[in-house]
Tab-separated table of C-alpha atoms and ligand atoms in Angstrom:
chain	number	residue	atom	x	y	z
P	166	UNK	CA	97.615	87.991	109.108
P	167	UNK	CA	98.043	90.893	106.708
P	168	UNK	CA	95.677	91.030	103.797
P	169	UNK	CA	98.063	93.549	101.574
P	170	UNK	CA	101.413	92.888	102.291
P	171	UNK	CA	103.253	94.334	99.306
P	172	UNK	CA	101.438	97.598	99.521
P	173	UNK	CA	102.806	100.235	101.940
P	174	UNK	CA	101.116	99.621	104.901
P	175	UNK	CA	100.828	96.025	104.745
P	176	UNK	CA	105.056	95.909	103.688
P	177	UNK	CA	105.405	98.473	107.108
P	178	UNK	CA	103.553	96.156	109.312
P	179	UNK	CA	105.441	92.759	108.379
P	180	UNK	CA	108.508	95.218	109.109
P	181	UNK	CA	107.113	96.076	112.737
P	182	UNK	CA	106.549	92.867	113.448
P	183	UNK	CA	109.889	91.885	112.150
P	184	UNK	CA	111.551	93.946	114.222
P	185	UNK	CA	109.455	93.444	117.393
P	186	UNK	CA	109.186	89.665	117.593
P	187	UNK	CA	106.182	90.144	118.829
P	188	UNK	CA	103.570	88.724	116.432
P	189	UNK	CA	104.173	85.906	114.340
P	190	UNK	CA	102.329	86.299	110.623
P	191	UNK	CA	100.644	82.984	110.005
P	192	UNK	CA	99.447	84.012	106.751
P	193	UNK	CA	99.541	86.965	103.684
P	194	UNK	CA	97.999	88.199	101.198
P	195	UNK	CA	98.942	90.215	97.463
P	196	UNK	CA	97.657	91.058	94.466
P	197	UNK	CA	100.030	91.069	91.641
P	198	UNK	CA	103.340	91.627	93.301
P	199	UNK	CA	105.038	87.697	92.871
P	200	UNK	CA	108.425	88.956	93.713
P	201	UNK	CA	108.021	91.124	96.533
P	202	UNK	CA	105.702	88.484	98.026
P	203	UNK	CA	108.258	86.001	97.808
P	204	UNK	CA	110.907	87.814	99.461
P	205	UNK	CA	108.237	88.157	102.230
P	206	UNK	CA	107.361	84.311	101.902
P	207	UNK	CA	110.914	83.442	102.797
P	208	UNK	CA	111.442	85.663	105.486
P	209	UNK	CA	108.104	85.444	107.579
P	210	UNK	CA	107.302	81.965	106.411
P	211	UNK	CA	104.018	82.049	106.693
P	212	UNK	CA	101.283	78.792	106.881
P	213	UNK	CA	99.186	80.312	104.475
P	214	UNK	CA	99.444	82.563	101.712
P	215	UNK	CA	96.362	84.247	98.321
P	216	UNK	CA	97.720	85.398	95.549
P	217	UNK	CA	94.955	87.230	93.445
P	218	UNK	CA	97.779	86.183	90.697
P	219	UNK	CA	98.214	82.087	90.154
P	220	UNK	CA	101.888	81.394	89.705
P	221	UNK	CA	102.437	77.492	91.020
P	222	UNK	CA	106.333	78.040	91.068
P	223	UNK	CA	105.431	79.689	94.676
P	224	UNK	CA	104.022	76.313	95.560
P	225	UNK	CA	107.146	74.663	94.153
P	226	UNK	CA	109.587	77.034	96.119
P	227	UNK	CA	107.668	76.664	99.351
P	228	UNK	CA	106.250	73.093	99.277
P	229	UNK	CA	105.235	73.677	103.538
P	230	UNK	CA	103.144	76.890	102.687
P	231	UNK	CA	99.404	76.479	101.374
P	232	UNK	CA	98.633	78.798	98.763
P	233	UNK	CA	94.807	80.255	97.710
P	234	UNK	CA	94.634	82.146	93.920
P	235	UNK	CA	92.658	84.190	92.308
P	236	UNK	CA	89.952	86.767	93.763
P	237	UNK	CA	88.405	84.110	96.367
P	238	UNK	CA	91.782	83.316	97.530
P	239	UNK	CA	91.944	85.800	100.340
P	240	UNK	CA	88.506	84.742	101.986
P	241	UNK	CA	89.683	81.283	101.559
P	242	UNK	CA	92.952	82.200	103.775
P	243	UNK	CA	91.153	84.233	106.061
P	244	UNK	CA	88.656	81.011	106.516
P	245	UNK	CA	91.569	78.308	107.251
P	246	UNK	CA	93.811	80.545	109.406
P	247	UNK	CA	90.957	82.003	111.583
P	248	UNK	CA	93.901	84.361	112.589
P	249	UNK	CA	93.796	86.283	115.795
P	250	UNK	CA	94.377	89.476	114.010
P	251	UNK	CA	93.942	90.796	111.023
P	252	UNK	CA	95.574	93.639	109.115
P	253	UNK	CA	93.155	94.813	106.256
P	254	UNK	CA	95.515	97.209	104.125
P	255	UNK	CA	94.523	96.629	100.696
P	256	UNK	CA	93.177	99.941	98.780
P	257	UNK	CA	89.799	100.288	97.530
P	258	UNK	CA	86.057	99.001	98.388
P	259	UNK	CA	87.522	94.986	98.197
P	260	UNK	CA	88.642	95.300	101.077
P	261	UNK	CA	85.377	95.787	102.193
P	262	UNK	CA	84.509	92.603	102.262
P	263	UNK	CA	87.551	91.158	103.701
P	264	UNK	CA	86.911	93.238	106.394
P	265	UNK	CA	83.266	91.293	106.533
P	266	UNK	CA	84.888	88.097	106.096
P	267	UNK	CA	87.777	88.901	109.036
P	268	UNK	CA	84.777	90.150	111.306
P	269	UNK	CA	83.697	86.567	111.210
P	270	UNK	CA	86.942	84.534	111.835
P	271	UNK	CA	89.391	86.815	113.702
P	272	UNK	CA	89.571	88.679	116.974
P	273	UNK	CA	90.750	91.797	115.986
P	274	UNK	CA	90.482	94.177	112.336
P	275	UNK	CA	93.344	96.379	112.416
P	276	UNK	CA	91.778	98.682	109.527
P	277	UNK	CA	93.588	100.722	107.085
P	278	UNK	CA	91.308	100.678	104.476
P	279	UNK	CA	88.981	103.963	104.509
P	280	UNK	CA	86.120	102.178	102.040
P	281	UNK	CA	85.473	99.495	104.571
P	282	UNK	CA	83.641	102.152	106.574
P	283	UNK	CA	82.555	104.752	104.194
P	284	UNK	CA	81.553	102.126	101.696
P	285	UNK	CA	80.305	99.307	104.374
P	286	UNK	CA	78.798	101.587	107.064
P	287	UNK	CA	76.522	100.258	109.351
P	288	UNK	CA	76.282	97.155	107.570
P	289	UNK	CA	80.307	96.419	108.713
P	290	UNK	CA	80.151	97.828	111.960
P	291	UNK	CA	76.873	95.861	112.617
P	292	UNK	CA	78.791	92.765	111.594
P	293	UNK	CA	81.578	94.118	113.937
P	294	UNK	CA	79.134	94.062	116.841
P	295	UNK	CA	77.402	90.834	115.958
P	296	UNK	CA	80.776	88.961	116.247
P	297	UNK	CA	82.088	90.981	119.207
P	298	UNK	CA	85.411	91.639	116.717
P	299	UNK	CA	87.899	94.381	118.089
P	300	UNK	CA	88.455	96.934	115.565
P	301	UNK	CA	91.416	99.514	116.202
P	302	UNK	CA	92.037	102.375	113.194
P	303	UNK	CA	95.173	102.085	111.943
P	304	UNK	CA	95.328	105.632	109.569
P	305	UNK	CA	97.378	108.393	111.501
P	306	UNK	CA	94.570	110.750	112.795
P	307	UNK	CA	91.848	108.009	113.797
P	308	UNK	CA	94.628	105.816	115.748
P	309	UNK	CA	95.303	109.156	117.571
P	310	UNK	CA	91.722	109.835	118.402
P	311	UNK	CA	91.320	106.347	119.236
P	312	UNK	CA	94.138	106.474	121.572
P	313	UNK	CA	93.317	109.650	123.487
P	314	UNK	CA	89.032	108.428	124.078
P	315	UNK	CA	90.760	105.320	125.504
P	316	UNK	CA	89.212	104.853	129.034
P	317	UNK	CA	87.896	108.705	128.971
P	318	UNK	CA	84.531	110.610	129.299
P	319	UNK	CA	82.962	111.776	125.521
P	320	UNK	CA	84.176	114.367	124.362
P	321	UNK	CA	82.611	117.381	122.747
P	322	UNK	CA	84.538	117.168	119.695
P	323	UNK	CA	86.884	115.330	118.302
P	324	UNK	CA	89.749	116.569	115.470
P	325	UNK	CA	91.557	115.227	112.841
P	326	UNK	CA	94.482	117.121	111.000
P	327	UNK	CA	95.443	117.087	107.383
P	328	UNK	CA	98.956	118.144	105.882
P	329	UNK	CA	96.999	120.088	102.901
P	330	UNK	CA	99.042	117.885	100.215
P	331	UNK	CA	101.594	119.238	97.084
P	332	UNK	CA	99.263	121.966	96.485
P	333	UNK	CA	98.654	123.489	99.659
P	334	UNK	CA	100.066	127.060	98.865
P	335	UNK	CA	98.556	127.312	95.754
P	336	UNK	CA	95.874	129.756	95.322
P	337	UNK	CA	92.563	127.937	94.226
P	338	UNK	CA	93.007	130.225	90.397
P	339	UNK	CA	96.513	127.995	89.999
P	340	UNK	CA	94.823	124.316	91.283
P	341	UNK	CA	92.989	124.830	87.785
P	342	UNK	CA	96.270	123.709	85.755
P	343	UNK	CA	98.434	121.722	87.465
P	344	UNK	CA	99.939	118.382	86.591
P	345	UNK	CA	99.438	115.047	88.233
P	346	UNK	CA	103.717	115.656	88.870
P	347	UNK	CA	103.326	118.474	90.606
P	348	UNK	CA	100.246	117.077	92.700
P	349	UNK	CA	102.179	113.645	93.575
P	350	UNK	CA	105.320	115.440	95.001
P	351	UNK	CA	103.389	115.360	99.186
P	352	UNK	CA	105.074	117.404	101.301
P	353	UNK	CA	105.241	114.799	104.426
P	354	UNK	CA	104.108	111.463	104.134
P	355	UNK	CA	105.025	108.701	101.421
P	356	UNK	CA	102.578	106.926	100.294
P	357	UNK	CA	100.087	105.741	97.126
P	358	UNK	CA	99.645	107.808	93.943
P	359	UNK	CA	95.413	107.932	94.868
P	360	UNK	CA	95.838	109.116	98.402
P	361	UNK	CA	98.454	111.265	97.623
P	362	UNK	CA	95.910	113.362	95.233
P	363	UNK	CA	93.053	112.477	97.508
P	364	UNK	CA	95.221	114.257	100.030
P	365	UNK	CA	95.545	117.291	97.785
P	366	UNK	CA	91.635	117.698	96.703
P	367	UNK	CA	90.893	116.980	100.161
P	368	UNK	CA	88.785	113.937	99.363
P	369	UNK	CA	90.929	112.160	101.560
P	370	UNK	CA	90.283	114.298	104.597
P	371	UNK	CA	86.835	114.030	104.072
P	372	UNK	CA	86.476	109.906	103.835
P	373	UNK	CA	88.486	110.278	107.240
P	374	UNK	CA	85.498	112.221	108.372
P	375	UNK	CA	83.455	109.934	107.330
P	376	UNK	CA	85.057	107.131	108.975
P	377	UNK	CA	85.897	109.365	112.377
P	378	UNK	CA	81.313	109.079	112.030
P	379	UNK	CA	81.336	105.806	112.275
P	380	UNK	CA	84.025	104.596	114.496
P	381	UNK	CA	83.434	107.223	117.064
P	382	UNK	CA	79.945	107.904	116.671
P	383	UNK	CA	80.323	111.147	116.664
P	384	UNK	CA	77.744	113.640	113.847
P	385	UNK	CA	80.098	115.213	111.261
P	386	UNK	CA	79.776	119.029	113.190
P	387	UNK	CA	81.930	117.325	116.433
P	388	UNK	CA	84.486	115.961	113.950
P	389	UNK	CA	86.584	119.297	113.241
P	390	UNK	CA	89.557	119.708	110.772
P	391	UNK	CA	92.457	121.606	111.110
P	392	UNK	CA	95.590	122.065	108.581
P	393	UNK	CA	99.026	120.801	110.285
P	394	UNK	CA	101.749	121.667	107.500
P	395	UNK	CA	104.714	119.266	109.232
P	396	UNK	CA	102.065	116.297	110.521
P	397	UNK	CA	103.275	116.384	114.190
P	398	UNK	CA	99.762	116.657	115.529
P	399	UNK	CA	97.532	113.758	114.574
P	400	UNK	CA	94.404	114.481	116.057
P	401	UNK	CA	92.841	115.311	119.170
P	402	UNK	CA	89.800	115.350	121.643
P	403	UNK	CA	88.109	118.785	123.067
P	404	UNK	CA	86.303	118.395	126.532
P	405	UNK	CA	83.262	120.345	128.119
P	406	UNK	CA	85.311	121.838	130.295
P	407	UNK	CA	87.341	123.502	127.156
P	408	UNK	CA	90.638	121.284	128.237
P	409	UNK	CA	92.387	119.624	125.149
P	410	UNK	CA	94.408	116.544	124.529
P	411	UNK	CA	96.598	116.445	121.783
P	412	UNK	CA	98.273	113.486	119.927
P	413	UNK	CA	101.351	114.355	118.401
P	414	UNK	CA	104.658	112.600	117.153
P	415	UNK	CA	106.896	111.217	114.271
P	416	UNK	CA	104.626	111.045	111.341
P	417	UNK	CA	105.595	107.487	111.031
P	418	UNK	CA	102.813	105.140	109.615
P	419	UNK	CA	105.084	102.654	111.856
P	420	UNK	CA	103.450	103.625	115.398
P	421	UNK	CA	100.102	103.498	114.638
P	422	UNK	CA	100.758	100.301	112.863
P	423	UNK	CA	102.335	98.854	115.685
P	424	UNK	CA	99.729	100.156	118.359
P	425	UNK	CA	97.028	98.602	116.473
P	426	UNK	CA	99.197	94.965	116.602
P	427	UNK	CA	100.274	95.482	120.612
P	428	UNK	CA	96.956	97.466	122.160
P	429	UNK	CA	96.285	98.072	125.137
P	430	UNK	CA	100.091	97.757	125.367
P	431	UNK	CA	102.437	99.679	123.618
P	432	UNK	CA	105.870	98.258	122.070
P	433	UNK	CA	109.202	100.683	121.713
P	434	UNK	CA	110.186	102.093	118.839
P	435	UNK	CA	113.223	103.686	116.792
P	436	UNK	CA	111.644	106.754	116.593
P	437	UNK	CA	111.924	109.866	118.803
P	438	UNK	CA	110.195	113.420	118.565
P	439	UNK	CA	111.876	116.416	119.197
P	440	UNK	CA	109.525	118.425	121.042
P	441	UNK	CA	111.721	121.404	121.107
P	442	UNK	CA	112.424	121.613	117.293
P	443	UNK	CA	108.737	121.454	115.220
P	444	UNK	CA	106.572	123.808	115.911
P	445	UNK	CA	102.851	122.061	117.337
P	446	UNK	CA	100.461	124.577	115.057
P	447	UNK	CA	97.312	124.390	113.732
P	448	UNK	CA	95.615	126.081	111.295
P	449	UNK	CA	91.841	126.369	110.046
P	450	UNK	CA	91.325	124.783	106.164
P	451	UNK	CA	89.547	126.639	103.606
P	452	UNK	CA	87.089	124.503	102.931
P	453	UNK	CA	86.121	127.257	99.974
P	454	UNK	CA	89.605	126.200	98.337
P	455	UNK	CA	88.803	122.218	99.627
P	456	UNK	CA	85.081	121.596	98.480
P	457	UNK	CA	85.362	117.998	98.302
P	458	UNK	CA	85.627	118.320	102.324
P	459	UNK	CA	82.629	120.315	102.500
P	460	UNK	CA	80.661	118.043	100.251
P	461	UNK	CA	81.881	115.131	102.693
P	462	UNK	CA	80.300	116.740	105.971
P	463	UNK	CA	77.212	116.913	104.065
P	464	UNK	CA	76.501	113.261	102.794
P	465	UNK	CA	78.121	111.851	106.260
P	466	UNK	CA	75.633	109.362	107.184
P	467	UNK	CA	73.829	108.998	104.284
P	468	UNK	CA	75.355	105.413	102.920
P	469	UNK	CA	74.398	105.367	99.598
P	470	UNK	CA	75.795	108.898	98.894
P	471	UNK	CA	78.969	108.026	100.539
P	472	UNK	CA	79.774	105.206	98.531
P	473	UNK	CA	78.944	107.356	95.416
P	474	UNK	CA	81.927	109.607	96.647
P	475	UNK	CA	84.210	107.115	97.155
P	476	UNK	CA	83.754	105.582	93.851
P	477	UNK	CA	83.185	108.937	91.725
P	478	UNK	CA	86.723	110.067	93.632
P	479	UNK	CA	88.041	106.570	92.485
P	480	UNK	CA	87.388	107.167	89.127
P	481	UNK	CA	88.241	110.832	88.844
P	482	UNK	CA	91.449	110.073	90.039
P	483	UNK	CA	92.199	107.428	87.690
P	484	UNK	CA	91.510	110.173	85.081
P	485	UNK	CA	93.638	112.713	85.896
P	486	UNK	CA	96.830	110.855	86.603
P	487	UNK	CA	95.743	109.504	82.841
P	488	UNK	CA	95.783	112.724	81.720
P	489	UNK	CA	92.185	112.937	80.791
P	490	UNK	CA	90.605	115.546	82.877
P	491	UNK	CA	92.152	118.144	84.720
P	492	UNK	CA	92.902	118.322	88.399
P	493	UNK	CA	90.129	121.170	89.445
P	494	UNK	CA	87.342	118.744	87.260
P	495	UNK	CA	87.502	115.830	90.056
P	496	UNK	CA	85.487	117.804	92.232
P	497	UNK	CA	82.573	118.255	89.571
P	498	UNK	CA	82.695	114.981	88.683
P	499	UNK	CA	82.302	113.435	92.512
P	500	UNK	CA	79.429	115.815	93.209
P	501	UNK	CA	77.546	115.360	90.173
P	502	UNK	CA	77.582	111.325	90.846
P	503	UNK	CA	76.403	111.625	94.075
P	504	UNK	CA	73.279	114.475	92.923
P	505	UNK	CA	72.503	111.495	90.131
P	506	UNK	CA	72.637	108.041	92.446
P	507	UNK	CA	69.321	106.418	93.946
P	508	UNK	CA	68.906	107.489	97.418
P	509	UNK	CA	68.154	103.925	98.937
P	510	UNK	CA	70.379	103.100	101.899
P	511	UNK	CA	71.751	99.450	101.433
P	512	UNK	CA	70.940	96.898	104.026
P	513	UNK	CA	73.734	94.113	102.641
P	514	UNK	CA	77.103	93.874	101.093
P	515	UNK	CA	75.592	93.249	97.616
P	516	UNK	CA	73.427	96.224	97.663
P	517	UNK	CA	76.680	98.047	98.363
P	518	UNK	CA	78.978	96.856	95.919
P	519	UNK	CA	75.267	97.629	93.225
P	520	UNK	CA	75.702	100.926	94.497
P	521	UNK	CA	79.431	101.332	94.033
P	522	UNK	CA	78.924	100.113	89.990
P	523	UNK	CA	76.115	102.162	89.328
P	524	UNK	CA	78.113	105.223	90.889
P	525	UNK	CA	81.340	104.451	88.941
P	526	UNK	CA	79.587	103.971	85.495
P	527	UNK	CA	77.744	107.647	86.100
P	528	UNK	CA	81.263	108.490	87.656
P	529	UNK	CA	82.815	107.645	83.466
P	530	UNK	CA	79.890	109.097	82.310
P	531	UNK	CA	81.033	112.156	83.780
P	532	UNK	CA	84.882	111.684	83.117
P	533	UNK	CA	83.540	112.047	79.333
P	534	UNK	CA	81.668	114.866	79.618
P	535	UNK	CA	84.229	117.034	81.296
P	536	UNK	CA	87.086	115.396	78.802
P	537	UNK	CA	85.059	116.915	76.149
P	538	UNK	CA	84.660	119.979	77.033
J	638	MG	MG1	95.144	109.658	107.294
């Protein structure tokens, strides 16, 4: 089941299975997208399908497929196709508790979305446990870490790269005036408009750190980050005995997509890296230039702080591709939201998602400020 399958990892994964015949998709998931969720209706044919938008021509065209609508749709479909796996790839803290929801019902979360473990922390991954659910990382750098600990002693750290975004050779002077254009152009990977600016302030690198936290259980000082300007290295592990194991390849959202589907095994793919022509190099981030990665080690761990980031990010974003604040202001914005939110660690999914409004109103509260300066 893939819960997001017009966005770009959920479209990827219908094409790996597609092209593997390995899995068979009893069931889907979109928001708004009726057209590209048709297409995808009459290709995989799936038993079920929620729509967060109600259009009952689908229903018409595909009289054999039972539809869910509107914003309970999704835990409806998770509920009546208790699937053996499930891809969570929608964006943003819903998918939080779809992740909760899939915990319950399926085997196996293949996760790609970062706010079901910065946002749901121990509350998820103690519903993880309770059901005895399988959960494989399916973003780049944690499938690679994941991959390397497999059947190994701990390590003493554990790293994560990041491609450094559009903006990577600016000085941090210039970051003050660029344009949402110039920050969208990423250098390697295709992907969303947030992620792609979350990649450039580094926000992104740091939710990964947060999530590395939790799914490795590892403190933030073990989880080191290291530029890697052409993606080939994903990650890797760092013994006691100074050896280290790297994880490097295409950087093709494809393979991890398709290791999270086929673990333990793994499937072939199309895709073959030239180990002769890229150059394997790493190189240490300025976290002076990146402070949004700095202000992630620090609030690793505590929950209520983290899902004031994630939020505060959310809606700085959202303000600068708008044109409202300037690119060098999301930084202020996420740290003064998480100085202003109430301490309390939440102990449920509804204290979370309490959290997450009170966060994004101070989070607008702040847009305004800085838009009137
Ligand atoms: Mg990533």
């Amino acid at each position: 089941m893939v819960i997001g399958s017009t966005g770009s990892i959920g479209r990827q994964t219908l094409e790996v299975v597609k092209a593997q015949e390995c899995l068979l998709v009893i069931g889907i998931s979109c928001g708004h997208n009726i057209e590209l969720v048709t297409q995808q209706v009459d290709i995989h044919r799936p038993r079920f399908v929620a729509s967060l938008r109600k259009d009952p021509s689908l229903q018409v065209c595909f009289p054999r497929t039972r539809f869910f609508w509107g914003s309970k749709g999704i835990e409806e479909l998770l509920d009546a196709a208790r699937p053996d796996l499930v891809m969570i790839s929608v964006p943003g803290v819903a998918g939080l508790r779809y992740s909760l929801r899939a915990a319950e019902v399926s085997g196996r979360i293949c996760l790609a979305n970062k706010e079901t473990l910065v946002c749901g922390g121990r509350v998820f991954l103690d519903a993880v446990q309770k059901n005895g659910v399988e959960l494989i990382p399916v973003d780049s750098e944690h499938s690679a870490v994941f991959q390397l600990l497999e059947g190994d002693v701990k390590p003493r750290e554990i790293f994560i790269t990041a491609s450094g975004g559009a903006v990577r050779d600016l000085k941090k002077a210039e970051l003050q005036e660029i344009t949402a254009a110039q920050v969208l152009k990423h250098p390697v990977w295709s992907m969303g408009k947030k992620v792609t600016i979350d990649s450039a302030t580094m926000v992104n690198k740091g939710l990964e750190v947060i999530e590395a936290h939790y799914l490795f259980g590892l403190p933030q000082e073990r989880i080191l980050t290291f530029m890697c300007r052409n993606s080939v290295i994903h990650g890797g592990v760092i013994y006691e005995d100074g050896t280290v194991k790297l994880h490097a390849g295409v950087p093709d959202m494809k393979i991890p997509i398709s290791y999270s589907l086929n673990h333990p095994e793994r499937r072939p793919m199309d895709t073959e890296f030239d180990l002769t022509s890229e150059s394997l190099l790493l190189e240490d981030i300025d976290e002076d230039k990146y402070p949004a990665l700095s202000l992630a080690r620090e609030i690793t761990g505590h929950h209520a702080r983290q899902i004031a980031y994630n939020a505060a990010d959310e809606i700085s974003v959202e303000a600068f591709l708008a044109g409202r604040i300037r690119f060098a202001r999301v930084f202020g914005i996420i740290s003064s939201t998480i100085q202003r939110i109430d301490l309390h660690a939440p102990t449920s999914y509804n204290e979370i998602m309490e959290i997450d409004r009170t966060a994004r109103i101070i989070a607008e509260e702040e847009v305004l400020r800085c838009s009137s300066l």
